[in-house]
PDB file of C-alpha atoms in Angstrom:
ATOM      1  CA  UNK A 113     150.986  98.304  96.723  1.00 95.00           C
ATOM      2  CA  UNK A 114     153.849 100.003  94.492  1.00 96.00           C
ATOM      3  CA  UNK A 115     152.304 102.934  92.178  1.00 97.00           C
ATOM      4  CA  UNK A 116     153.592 105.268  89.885  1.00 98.00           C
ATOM      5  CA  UNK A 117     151.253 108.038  88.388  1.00 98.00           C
ATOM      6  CA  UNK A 118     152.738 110.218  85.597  1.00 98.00           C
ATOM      7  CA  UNK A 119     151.487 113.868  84.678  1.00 98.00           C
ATOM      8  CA  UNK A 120     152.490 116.778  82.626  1.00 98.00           C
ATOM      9  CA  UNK A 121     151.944 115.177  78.977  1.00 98.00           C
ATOM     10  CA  UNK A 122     151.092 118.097  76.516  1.00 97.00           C
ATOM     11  CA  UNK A 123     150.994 119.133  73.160  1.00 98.00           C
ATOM     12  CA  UNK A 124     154.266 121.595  72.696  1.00 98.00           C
ATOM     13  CA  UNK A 125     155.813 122.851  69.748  1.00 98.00           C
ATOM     14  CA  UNK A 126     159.372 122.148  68.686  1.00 98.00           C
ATOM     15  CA  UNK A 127     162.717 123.551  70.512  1.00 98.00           C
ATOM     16  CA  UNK A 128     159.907 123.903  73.453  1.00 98.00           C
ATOM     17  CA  UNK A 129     160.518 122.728  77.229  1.00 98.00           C
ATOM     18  CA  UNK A 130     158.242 120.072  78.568  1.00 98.00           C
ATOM     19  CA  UNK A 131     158.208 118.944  82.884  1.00 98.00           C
ATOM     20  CA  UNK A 132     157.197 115.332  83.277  1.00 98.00           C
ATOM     21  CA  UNK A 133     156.559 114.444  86.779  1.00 98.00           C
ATOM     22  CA  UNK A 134     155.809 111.045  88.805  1.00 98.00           C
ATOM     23  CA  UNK A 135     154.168 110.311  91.746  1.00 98.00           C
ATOM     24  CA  UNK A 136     155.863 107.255  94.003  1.00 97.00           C
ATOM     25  CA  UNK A 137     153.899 105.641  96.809  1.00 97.00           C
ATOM     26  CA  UNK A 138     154.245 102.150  98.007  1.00 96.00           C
ATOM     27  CA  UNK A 139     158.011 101.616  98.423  1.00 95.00           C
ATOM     28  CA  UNK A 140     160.698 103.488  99.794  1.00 93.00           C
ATOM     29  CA  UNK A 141     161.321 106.033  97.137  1.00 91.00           C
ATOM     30  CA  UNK A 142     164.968 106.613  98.295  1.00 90.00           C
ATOM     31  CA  UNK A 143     166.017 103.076  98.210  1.00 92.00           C
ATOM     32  CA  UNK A 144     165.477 102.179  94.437  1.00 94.00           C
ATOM     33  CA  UNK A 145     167.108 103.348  91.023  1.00 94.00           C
ATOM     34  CA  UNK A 146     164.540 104.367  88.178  1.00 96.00           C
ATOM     35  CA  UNK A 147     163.757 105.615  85.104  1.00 97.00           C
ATOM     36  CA  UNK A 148     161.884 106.854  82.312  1.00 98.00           C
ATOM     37  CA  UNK A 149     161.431 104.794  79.453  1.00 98.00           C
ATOM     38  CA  UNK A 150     159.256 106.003  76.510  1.00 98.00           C
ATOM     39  CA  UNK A 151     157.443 104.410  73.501  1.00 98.00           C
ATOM     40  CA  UNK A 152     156.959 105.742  70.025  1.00 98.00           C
ATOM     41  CA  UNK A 153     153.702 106.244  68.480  1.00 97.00           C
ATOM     42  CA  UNK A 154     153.315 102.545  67.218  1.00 96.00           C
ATOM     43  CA  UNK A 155     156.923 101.420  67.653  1.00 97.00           C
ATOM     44  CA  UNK A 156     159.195  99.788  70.634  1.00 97.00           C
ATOM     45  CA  UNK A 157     160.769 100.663  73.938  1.00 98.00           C
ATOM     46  CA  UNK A 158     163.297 102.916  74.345  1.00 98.00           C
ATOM     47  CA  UNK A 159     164.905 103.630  77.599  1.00 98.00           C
ATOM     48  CA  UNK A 160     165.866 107.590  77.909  1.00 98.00           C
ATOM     49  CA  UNK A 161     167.507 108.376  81.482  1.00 97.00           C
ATOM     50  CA  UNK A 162     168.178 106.518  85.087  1.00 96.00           C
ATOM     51  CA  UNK A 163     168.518 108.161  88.737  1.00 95.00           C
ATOM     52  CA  UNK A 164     170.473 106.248  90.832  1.00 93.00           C
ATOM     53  CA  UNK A 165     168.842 105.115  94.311  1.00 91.00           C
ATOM     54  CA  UNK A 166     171.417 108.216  95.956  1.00 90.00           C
ATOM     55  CA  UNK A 167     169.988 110.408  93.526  1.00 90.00           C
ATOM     56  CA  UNK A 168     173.920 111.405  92.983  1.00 91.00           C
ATOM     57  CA  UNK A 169     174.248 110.177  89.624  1.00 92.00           C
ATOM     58  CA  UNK A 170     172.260 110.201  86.027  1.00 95.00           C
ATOM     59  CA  UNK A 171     172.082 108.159  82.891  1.00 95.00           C
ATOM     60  CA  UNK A 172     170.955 109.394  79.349  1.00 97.00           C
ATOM     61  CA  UNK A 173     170.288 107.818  76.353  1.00 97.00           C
ATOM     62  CA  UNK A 174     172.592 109.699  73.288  1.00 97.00           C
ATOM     63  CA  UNK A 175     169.488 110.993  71.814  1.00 97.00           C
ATOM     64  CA  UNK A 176     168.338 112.755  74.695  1.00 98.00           C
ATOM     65  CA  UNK A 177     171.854 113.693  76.531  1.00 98.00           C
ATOM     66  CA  UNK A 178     171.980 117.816  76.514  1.00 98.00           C
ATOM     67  CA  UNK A 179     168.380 118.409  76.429  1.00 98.00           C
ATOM     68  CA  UNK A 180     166.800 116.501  78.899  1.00 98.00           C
ATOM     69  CA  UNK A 181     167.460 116.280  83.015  1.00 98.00           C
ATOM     70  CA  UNK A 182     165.993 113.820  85.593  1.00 98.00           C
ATOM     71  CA  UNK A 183     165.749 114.871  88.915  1.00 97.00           C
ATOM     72  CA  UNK A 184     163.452 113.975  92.224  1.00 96.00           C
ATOM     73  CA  UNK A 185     161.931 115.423  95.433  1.00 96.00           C
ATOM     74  CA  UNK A 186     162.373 112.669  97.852  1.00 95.00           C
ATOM     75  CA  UNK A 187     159.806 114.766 100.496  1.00 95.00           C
ATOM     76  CA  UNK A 188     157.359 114.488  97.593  1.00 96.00           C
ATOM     77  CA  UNK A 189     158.491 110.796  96.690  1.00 96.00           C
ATOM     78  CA  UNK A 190     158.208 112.359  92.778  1.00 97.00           C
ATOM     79  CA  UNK A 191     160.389 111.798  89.674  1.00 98.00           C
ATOM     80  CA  UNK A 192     160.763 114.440  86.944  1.00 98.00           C
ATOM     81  CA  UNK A 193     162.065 114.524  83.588  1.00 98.00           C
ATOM     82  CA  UNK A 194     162.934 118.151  82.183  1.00 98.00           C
ATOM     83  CA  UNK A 195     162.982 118.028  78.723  1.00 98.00           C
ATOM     84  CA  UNK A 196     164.222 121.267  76.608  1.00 98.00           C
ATOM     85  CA  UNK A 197     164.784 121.608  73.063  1.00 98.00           C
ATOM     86  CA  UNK A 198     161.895 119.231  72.034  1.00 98.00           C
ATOM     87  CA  UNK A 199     161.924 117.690  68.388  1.00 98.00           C
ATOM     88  CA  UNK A 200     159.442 115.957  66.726  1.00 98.00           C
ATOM     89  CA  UNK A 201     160.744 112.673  67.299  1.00 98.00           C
ATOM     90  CA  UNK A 202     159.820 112.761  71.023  1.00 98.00           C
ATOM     91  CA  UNK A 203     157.005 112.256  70.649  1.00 98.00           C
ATOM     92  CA  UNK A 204     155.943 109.416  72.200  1.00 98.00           C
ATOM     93  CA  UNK A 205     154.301 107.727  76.034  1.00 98.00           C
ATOM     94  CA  UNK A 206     156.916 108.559  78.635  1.00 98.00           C
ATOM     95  CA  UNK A 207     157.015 106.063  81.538  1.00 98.00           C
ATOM     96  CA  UNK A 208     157.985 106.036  84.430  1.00 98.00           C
ATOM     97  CA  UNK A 209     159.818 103.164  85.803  1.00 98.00           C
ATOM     98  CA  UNK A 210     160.776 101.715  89.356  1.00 96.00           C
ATOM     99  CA  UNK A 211     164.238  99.574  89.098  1.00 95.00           C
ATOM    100  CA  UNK A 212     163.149  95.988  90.726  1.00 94.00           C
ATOM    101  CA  UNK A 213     166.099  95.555  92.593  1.00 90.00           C
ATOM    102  CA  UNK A 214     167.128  97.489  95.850  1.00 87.00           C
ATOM    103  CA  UNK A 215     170.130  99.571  95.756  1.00 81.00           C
ATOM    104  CA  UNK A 216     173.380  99.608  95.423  1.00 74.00           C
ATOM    105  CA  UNK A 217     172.214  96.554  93.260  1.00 73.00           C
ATOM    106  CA  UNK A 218     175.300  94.890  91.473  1.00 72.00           C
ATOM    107  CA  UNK A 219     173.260  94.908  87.943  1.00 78.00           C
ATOM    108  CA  UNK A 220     171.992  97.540  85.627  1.00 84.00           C
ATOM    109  CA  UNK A 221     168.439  98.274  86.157  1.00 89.00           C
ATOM    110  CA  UNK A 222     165.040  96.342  85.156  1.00 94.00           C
ATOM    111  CA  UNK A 223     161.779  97.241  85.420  1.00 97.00           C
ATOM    112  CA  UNK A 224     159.233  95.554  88.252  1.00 97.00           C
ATOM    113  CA  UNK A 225     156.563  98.804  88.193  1.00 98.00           C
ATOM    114  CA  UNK A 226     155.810 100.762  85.736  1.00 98.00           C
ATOM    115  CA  UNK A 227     153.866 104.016  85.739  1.00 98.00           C
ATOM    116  CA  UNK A 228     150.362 104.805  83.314  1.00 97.00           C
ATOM    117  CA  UNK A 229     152.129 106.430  81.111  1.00 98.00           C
ATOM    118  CA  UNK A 230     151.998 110.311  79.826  1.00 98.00           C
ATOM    119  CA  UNK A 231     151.659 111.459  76.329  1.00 98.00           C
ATOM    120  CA  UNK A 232     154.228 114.136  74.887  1.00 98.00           C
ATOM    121  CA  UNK A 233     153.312 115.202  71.632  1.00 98.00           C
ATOM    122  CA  UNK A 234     155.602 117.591  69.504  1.00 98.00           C
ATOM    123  CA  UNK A 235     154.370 119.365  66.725  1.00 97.00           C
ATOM    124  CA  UNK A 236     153.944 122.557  65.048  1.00 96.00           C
TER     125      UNK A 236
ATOM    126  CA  UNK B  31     175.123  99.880  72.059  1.00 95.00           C
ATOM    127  CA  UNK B  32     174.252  97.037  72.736  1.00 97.00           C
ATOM    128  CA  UNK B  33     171.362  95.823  69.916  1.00 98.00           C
ATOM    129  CA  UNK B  34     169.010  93.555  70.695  1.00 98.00           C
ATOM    130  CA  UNK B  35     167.006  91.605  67.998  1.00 98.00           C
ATOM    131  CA  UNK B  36     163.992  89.589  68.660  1.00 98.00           C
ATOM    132  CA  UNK B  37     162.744  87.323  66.039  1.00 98.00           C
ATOM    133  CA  UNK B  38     159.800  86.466  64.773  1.00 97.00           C
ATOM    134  CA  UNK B  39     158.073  90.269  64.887  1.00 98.00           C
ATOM    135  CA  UNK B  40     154.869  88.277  64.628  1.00 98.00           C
ATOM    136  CA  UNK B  41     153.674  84.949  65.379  1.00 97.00           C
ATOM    137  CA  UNK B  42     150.394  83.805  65.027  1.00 97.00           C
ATOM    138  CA  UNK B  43     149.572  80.742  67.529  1.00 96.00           C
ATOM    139  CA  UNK B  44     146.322  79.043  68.848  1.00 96.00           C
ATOM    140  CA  UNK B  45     145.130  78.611  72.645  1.00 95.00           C
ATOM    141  CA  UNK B  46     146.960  76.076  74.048  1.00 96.00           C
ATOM    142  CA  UNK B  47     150.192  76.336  71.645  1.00 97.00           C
ATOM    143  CA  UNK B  48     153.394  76.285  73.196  1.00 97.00           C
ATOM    144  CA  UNK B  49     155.371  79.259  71.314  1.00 97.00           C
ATOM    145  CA  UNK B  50     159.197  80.501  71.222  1.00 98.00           C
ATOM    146  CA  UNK B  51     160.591  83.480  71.626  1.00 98.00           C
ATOM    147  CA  UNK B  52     164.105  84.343  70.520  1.00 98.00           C
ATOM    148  CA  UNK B  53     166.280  87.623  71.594  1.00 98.00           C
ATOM    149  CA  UNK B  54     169.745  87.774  70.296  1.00 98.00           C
ATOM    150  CA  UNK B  55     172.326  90.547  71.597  1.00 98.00           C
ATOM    151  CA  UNK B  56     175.039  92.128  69.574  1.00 98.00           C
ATOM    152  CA  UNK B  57     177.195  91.580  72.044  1.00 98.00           C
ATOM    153  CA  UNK B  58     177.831  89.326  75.376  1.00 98.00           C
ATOM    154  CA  UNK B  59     174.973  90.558  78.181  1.00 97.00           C
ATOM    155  CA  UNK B  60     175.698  87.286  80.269  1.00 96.00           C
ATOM    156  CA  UNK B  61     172.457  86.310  81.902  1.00 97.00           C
ATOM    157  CA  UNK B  62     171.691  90.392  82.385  1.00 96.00           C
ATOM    158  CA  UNK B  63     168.106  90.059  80.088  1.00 98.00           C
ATOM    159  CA  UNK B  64     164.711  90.448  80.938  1.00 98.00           C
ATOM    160  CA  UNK B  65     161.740  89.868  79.475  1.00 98.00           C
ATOM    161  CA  UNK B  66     158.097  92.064  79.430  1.00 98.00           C
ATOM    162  CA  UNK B  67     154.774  91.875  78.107  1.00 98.00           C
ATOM    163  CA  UNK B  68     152.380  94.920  77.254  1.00 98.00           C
ATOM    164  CA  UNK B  69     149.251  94.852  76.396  1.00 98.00           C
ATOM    165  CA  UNK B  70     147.505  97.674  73.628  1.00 96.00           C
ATOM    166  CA  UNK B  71     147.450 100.869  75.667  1.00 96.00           C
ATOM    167  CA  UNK B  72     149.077  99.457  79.008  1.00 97.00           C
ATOM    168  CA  UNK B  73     152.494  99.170  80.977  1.00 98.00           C
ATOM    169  CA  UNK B  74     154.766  96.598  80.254  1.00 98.00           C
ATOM    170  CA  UNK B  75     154.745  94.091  82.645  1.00 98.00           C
ATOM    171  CA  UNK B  76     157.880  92.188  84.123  1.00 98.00           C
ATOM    172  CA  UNK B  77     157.845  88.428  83.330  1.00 98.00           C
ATOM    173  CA  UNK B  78     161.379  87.047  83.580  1.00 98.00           C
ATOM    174  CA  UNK B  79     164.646  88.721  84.807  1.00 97.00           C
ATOM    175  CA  UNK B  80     168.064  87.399  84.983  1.00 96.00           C
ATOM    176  CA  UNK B  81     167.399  85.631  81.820  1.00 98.00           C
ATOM    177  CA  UNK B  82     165.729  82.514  83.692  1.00 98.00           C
ATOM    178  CA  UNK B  83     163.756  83.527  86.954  1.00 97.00           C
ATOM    179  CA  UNK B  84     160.242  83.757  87.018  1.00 98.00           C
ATOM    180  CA  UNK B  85     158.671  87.300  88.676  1.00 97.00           C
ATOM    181  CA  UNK B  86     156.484  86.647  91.527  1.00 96.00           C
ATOM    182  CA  UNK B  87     152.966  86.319  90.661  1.00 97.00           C
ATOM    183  CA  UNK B  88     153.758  85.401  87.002  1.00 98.00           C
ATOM    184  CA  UNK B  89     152.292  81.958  85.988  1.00 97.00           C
ATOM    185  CA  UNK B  90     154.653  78.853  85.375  1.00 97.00           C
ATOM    186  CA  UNK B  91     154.144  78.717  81.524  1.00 97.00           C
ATOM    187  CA  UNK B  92     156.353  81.367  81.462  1.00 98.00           C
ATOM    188  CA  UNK B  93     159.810  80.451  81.223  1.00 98.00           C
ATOM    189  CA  UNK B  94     163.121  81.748  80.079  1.00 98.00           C
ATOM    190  CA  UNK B  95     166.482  80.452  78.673  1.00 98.00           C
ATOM    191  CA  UNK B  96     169.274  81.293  77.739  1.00 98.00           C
ATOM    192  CA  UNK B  97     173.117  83.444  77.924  1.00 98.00           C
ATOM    193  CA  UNK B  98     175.822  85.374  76.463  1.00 98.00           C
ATOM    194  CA  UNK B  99     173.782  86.421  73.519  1.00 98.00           C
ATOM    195  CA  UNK B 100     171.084  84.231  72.954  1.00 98.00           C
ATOM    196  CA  UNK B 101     168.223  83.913  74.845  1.00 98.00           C
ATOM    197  CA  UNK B 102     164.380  82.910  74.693  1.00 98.00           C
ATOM    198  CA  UNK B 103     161.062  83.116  75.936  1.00 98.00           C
ATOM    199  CA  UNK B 104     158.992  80.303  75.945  1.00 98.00           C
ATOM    200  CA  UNK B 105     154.770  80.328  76.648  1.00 98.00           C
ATOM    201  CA  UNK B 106     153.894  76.409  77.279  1.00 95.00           C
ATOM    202  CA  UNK B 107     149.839  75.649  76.583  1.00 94.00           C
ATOM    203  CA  UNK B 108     148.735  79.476  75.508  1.00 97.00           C
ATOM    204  CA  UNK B 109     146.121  81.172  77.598  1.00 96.00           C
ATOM    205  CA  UNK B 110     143.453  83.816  75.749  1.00 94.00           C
ATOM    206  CA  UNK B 111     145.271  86.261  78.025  1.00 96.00           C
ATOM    207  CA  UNK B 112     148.561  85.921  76.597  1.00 97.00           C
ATOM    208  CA  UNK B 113     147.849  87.360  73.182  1.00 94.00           C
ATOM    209  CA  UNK B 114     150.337  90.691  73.739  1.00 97.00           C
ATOM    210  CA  UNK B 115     153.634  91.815  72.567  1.00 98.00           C
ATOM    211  CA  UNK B 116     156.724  90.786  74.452  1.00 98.00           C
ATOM    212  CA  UNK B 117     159.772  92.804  74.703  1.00 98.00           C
ATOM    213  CA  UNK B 118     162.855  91.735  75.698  1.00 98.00           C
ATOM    214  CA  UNK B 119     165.712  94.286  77.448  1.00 98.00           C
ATOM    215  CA  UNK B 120     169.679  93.770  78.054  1.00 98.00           C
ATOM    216  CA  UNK B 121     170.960  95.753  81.660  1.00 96.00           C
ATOM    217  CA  UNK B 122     174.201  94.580  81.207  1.00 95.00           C
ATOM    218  CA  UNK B 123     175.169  98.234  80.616  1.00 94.00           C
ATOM    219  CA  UNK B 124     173.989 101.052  79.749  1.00 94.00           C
ATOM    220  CA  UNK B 125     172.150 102.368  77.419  1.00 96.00           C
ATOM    221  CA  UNK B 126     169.764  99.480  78.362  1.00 97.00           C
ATOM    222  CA  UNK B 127     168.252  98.823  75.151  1.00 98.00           C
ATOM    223  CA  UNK B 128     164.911  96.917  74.163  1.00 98.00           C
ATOM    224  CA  UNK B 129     164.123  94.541  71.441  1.00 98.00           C
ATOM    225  CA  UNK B 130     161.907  95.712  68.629  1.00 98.00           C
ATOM    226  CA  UNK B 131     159.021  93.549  70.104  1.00 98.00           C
ATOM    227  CA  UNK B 132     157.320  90.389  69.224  1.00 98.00           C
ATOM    228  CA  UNK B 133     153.290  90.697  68.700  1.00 98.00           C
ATOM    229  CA  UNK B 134     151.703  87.096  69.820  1.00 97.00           C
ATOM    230  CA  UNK B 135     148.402  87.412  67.538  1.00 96.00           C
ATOM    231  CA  UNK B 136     145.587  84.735  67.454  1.00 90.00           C
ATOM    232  CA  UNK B 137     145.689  82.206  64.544  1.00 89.00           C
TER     233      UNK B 137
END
């Protein structure tokens, strides 16, 4: 069965540095795109940043380009999301989130699993 | 970007309704759309990708219609179960963008 586990949520003050990370089991980790998608307090979906299945090339939202970095360890089948520079408007559920199709896929990427979910809260 | 606008924001319906969903796209996505539903406190959950096909394990009330830039979601005979919000998502390019959401509430 496909899982994703998040960890690393916190409570961090702003312009502060925050690691999200993502534990993979149940599919081959270095065959599939994915992402992290996060969700507002009370609002929508908003897709922040994509890994390619190769792990070569990276995707960011505008509002996160320049402060945040996504990165894996395929020995440790994990994702991470660096985030620097934290404002108060990321705050929000970071997921993590497995692309459904098998790469190179000839489409952008949708979502088949989906992680828990971690909380990121930035305040002062 | 590409916006995506799903209307209503809210629709109140009764077991056993049949409801509509409608996602519009600022912009030609061809038949690049899926659709999700999440639950208070939960994932989302994949229901319909490529506009039209049904993910496995997802029951046949589900359905999905639709290209270019107008698409819907449509729940036949409502189930207690199905009372969520439903998102839909353009990955015609990137950014992949989200529509603000559609809450299904209980008349």
């Amino acid at each position: 069965e496909m899982q994703l586990v998040e960890s690393g949520g916190d409570l961090v003050q702003p312009g502060g540095s925050l690691r999200l990370s993502c534990a993979a089991s149940g599919f081959s980790f270095n065959t599939y795109a994915m992402s992290w998608v996060r969700q507002a307090p009370g609002k929508g979906l908003e897709w922040v940043s994509g890994l390619s299945h190769s792990g070569d090339t990276t995707h960011y939202a505008d509002s996160v380009k320049g402060r945040f970095s996504i990165s894996r360890d395929i020995s440790n089948n994990t994702l991470f999301l660096q985030m620097n520079s934290l404002r108060v408007d990321d705050t929000a559920v970071y997921f993590c989130a497995k692309d459904a199709l098998p790469s190179p896929a000839l489409t952008g990427y949708f979502f088949d699993c989906w992680g828990q979910g971690t909380l990121v809260t930035v305040s002062s | 970007d590409i916006q995506m606008t799903q209307s209503p924001s809210t629709l109140s319906a009764s077991a056993g309704d049949r409801v509509i969903i409608t996602c519009r796209a600022s912009q030609n996505i061809n038949k690049w759309l899926a659709w999700y539903q999440q639950k208070p406190g939960k994932a989302p959950k994949l229901l319909i990708y490529m506009a039209s096909s049904l993910e496995t394990g997802v029951p046949s009330r589900f359905s999905g219609s639709g290209s270019g830039t107008e698409f819907t979601l449509t729940i036949t005979s409502l189930q207690p179960d199905d009372f969520a919000t439903y998102y839909c998502q353009q990955y015609n390019s990137l950014p992949y963008t989200f529509g603000q959401g559609t809450k299904l509430e209980i008349k």
